[in-house]
XYZ file of C-alpha atoms in Angstrom:
401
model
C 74.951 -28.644 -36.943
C 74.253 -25.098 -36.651
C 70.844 -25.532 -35.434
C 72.858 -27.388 -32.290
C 75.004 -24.473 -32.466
C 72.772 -21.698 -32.166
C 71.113 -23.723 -28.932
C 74.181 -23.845 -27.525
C 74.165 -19.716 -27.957
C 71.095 -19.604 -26.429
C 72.098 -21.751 -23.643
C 75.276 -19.673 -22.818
C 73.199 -16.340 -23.558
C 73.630 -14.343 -20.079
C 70.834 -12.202 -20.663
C 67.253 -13.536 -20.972
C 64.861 -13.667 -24.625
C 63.060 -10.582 -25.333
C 59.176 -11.357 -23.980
C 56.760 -9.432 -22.746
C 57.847 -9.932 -19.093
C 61.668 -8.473 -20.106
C 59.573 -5.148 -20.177
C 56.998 -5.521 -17.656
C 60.237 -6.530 -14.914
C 62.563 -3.706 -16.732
C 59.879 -0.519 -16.172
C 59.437 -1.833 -12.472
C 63.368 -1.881 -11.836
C 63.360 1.597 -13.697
C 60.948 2.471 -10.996
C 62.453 0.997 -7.782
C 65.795 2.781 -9.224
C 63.993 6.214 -9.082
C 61.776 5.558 -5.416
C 64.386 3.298 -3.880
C 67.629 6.032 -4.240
C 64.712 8.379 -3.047
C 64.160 6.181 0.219
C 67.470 5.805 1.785
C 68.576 9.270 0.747
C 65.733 10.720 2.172
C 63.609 8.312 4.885
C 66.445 6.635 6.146
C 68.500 10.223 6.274
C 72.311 8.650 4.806
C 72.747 11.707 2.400
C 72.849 11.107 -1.317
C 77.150 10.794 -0.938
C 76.841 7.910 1.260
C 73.738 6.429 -0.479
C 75.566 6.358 -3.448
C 78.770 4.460 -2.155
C 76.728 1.605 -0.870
C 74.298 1.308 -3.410
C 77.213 1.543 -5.590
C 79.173 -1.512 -3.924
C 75.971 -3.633 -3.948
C 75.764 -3.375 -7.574
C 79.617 -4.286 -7.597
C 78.780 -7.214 -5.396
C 76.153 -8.322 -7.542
C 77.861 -8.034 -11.105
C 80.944 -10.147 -9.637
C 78.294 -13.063 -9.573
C 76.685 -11.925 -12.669
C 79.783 -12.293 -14.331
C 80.678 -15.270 -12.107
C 77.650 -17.381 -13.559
C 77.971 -19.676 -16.775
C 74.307 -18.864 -18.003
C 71.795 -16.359 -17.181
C 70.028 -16.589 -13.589
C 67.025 -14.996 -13.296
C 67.320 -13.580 -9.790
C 71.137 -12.547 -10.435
C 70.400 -10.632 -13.194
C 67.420 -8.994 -12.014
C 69.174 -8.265 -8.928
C 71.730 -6.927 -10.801
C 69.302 -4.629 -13.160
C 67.957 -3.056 -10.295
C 70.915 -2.221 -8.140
C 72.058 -0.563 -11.838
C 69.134 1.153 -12.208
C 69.560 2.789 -8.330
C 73.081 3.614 -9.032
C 72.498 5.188 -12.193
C 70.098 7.126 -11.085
C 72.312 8.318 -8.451
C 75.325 8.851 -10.788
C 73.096 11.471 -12.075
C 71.457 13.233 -8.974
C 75.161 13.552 -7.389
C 76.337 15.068 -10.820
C 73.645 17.498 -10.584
C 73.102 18.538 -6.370
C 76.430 17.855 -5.420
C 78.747 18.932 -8.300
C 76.237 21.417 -10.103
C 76.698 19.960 -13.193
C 73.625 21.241 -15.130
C 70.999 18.603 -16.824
C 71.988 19.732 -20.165
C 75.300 19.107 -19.856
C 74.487 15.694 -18.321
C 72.224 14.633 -20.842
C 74.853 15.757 -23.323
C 77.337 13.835 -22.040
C 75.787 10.535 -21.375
C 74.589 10.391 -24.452
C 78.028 10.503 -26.373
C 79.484 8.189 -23.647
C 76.533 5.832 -24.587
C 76.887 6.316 -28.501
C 80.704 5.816 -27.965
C 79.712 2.450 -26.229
C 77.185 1.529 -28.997
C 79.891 2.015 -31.487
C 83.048 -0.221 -29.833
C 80.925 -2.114 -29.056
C 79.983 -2.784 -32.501
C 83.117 -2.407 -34.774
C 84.679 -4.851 -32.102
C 81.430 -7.672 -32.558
C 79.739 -6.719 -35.761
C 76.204 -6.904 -33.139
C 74.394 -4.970 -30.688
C 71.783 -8.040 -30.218
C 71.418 -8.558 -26.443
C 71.170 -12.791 -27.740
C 74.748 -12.458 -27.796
C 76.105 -12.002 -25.166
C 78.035 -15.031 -24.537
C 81.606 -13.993 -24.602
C 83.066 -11.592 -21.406
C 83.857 -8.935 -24.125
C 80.244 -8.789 -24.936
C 78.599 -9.039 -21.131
C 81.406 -5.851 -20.510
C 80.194 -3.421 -23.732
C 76.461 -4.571 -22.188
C 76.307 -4.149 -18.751
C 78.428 -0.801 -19.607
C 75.698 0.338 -21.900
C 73.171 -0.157 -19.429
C 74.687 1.943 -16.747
C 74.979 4.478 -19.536
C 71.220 4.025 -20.577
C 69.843 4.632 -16.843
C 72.036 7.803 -16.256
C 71.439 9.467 -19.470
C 67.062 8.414 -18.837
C 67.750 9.996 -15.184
C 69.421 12.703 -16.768
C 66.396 13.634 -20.042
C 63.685 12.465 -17.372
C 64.558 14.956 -14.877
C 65.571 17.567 -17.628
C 61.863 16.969 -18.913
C 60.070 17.019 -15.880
C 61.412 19.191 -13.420
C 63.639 21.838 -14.874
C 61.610 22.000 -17.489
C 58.313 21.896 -15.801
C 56.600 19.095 -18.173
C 55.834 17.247 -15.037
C 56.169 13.527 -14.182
C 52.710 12.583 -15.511
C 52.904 14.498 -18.573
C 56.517 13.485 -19.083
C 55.551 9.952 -18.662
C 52.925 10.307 -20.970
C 55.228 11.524 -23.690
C 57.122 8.594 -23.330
C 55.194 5.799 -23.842
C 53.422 7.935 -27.057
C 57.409 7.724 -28.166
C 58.014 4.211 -27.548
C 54.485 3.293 -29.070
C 55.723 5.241 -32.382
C 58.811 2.908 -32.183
C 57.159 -0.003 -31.812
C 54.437 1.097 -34.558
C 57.851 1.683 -36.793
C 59.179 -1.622 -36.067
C 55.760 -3.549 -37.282
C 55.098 -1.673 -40.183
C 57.536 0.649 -41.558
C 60.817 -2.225 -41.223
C 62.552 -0.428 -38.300
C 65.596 -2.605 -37.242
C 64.885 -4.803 -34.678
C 67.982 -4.272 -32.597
C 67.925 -0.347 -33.183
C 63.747 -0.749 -32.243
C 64.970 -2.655 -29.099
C 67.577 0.049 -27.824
C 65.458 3.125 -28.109
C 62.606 1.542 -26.426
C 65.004 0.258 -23.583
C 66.684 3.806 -22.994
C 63.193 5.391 -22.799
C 61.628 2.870 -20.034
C 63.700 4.733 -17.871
C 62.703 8.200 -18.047
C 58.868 6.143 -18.027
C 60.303 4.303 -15.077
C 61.262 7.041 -13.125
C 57.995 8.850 -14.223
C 55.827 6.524 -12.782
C 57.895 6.206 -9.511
C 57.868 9.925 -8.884
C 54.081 10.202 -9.660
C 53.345 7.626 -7.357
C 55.260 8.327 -4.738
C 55.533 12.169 -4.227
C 53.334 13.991 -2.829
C 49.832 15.546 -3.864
C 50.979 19.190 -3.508
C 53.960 17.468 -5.755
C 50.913 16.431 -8.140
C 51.723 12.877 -7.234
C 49.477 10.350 -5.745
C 51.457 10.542 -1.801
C 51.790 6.822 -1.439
C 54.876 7.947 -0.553
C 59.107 6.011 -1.437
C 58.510 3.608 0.958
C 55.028 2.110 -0.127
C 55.911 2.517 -3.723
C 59.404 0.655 -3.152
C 57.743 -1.836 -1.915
C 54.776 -2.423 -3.677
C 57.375 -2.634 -6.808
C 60.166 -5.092 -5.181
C 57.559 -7.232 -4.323
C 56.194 -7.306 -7.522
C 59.948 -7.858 -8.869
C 60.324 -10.983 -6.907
C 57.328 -12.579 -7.826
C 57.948 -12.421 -11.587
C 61.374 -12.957 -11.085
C 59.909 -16.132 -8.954
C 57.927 -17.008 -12.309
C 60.522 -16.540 -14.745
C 62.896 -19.326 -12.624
C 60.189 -21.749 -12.620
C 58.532 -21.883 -15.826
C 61.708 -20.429 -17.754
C 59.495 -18.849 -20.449
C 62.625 -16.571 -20.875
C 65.011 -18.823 -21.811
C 62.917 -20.786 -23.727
C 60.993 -18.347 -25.706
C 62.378 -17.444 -29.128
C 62.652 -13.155 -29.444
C 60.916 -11.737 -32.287
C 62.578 -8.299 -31.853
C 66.018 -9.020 -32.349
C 68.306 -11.561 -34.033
C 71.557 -12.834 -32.726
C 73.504 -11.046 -35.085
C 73.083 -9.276 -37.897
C 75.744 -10.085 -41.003
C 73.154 -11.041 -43.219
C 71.335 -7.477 -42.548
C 71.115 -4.780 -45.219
C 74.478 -2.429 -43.094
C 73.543 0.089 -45.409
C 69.736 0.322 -44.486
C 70.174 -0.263 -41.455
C 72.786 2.671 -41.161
C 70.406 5.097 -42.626
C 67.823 4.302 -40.260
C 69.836 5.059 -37.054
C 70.915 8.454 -38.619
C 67.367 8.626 -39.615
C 66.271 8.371 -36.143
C 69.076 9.870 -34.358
C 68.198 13.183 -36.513
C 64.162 13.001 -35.809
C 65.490 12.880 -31.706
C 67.681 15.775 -31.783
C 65.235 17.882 -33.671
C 62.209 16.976 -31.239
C 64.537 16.998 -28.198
C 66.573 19.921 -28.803
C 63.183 21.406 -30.489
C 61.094 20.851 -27.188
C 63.663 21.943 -25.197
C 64.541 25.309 -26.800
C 60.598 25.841 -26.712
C 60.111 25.579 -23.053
C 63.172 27.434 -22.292
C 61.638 30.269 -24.505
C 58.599 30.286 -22.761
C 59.930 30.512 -19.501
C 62.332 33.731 -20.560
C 59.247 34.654 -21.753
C 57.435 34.808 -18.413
C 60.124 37.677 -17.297
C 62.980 35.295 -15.823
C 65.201 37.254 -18.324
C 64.505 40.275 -16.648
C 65.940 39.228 -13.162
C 69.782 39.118 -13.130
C 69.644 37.192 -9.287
C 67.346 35.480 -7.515
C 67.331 38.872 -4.894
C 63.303 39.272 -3.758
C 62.838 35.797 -5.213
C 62.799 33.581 -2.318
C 60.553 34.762 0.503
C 58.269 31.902 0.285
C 60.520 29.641 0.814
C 62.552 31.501 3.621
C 59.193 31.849 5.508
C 57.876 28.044 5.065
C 61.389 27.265 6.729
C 61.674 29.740 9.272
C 57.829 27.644 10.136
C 59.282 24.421 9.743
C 62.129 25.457 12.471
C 59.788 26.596 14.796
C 57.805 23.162 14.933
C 61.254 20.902 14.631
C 62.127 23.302 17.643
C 58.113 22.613 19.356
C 59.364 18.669 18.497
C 56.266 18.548 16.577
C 57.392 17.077 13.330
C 54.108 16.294 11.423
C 54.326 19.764 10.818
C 57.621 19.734 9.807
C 57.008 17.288 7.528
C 54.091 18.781 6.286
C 55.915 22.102 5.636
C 58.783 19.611 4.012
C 56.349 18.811 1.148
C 55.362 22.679 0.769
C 58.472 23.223 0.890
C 59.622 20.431 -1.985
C 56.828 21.355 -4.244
C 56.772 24.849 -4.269
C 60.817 24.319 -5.032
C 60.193 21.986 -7.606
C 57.580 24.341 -9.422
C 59.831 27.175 -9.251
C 63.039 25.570 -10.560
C 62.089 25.987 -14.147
C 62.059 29.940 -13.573
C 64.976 30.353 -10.847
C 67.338 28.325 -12.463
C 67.078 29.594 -15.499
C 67.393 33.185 -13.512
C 70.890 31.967 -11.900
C 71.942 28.223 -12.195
C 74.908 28.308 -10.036
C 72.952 29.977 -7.155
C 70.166 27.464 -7.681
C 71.956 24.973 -7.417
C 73.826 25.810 -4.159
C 70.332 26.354 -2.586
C 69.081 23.031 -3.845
C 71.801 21.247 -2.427
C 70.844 22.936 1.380
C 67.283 22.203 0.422
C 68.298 18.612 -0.241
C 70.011 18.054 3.048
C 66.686 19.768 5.335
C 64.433 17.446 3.231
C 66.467 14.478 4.210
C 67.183 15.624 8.091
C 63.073 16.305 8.875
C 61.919 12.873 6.915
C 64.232 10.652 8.626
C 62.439 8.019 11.097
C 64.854 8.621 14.078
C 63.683 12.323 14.327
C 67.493 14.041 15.203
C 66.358 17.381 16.628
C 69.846 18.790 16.311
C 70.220 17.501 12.915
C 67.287 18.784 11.340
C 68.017 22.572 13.256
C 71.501 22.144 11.540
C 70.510 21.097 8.171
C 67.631 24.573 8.576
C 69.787 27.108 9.796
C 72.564 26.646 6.699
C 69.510 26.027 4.803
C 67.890 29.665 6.003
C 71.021 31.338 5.966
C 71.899 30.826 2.615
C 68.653 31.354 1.294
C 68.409 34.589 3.459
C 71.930 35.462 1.811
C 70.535 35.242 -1.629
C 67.030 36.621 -1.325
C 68.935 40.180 -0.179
């Protein structure tokens, strides 16, 4: 009888098992979420307000029928995990360029917002096992907690790599060392399963997103300069075709998880209590550790020292006032070329200017933004991409007095 029972479970599951394609399809959705927001902000030229609205109503769209089906669909839910994964990411990027709401503060927040989830979630099912989730209540506190998961990952991974300088390589790098530790802990040292299964799912996106931006930025950008488009994709295609193998051969319906049971009252609470404190205290010492250290070493490089960013900015006033003379010449190769100067040199320099005067920072960023969008777009609007310069010039001009 309760063998029969926990089939049925299975069956009504709406999520699939735990194999080794769950995390091979789950990095590469992490990854279109990063290029793909990239792409139609930028290539297609909609602005990260409007990008964010549609993206945002696709995922809608597609978590009606999520929520609509009686089991779990492969190409729903994928579909699903990927328009998430876009509009977390932009959750995050609109907090930050068009709000100025500082990483930190981000981070901060979607991580209480996400522990808040984790725990009504719990004291209302006594589980956090994704084989659960076969009552409404449960799909809700889960698809919740995965928005949460890919704006707080946006929110560390950019944190990490760009204001902090780390990098995307280097930042990706540090990832997967973290969620080989995790797994290391789960095989050997006893680790929960379920607690094993959340960290290493919050961290593939901050590794998503690393691997996106390496691959697609530029070379200045120390990327490989395949480019959003190419990378986007390369990875959607890739998506479907697993997503094509999953529906046929079902291997994750089928497949029995060995990383996390479908609940967990016969568990040791206590223990397993101890270990999430356990490892909530070893990631707030490393991350508020690392953090604190990189901060220190940028004061330390004289940012202190400058109260505004006055005499800071004539590199970048000069490698626009260049890229308005060739939009103005119509010869936008160049411009596009001096858009990737003009991105990298930006991007190296945040650590140091923001930390010289955030606000200012990120008023210019959100200018910066808006030129990087106008030159890249396909249907090459000459008056647009003046526009989008001049405020861009002028308010860099402004500051740099």
């Amino acid at each position: 009888m309760q063998e029969n029972q926990n089939k049925m479970k299975i069956l009504l599951n709406k999520v699939p098992q735990v194999t080794i394609f769950f995390w091979i399809i789950k990095i590469l959705c992490t990854t279109v979420g990063e290029t793909f927001a990239d792409f139609i902000n930028f290539n297609i030229g909609l602005g990260l307000t409007l990008t964010t609205i549609i993206m945002g109503a696709a995922f809608f769209i597609a978590l009606f029928f999520q929520f609509k089906a009686s089991k779990y669909v492969p190409a729903i839910y994928w579909v699903t995990v990927v328009l998430i994964s876009v509009f977390g990411t932009l959750v995050t990027d609109n907090l930050t360029d068009n709000m100025g709401v500082p990483l930190e503060v981000s981070t901060a927040v979607f991580s209480v917002l996400l522990g808040l989830t984790f725990l009504l979630w719990y004291l209302s099912e006594k589980t956090l096992s994704i084989h659960s989730i076969f009552t409404r209540k449960r799909e809700v506190f889960y698809w919740l907690t995965i928005l949460f998961t890919f704006a707080l990952g946006t929110a560390v991974g950019d944190l990490y790599s760009e204001q902090l300088g780390f990098g995307y390589l280097n930042t990706g790098i540090g990832v997967v060392i973290i969620i080989a530790l995790v797994f290391l802990a789960y095989k050997f040292l006893k680790l929960d399963g379920v607690l094993a299964f959340w960290i290493a799912y919050i961290l593939t996106r901050p590794l998503g997103a690393s691997i996106g931006d390496y691959l697609s930025q530029s070379k200045v950008n120390g990327g490989l300069g395949l480019g959003t488009t190419v990378t986007s994709v390369i990875f959607l295609i890739a998506i479907l075709a697993i997503i094509v193998f999953l529906a046929v051969s079902k291997i994750d319906t089928n497949a029995k998880s060995d990383i996390a049971e479908t609940n967990q009252r016969n568990a040791n609470k206590k223990h397993v209590l101890t270990q999430t404190i356990v490892v909530l205290v070893i990631f707030l010492v490393v991350g508020i550790g690392g953090y604190n250290w990189r901060s220190n070493n940028i004061a330390s490089q004289g940012a202190e020292e400058q109260a505004t960013l006055a005499g800071q900015l004539n590199d970048f006033v000069k490698i626009e006032n260049d890229m308005l003379n060739a939009v103005n010449k119509n010869d936008f190769s160049s411009a596009k070329k001096g858009a990737d100067n003009l991105e990298h040199r930006w991007d190296t320099q945040e650590p140091k200017l923001r930390k010289i005067d955030g606000a200012t920072w990120t008023k210019i960023d959100g200018t910066i933004d808006v030129v990087l969008a106008a030159v890249r777009s396909s249907n090459h609007d000459v008056n647009k991409c003046k526009t989008a310069l001049n405020n861009s010039f002028s308010t860099l001009n402004v500051e740099n007095k």
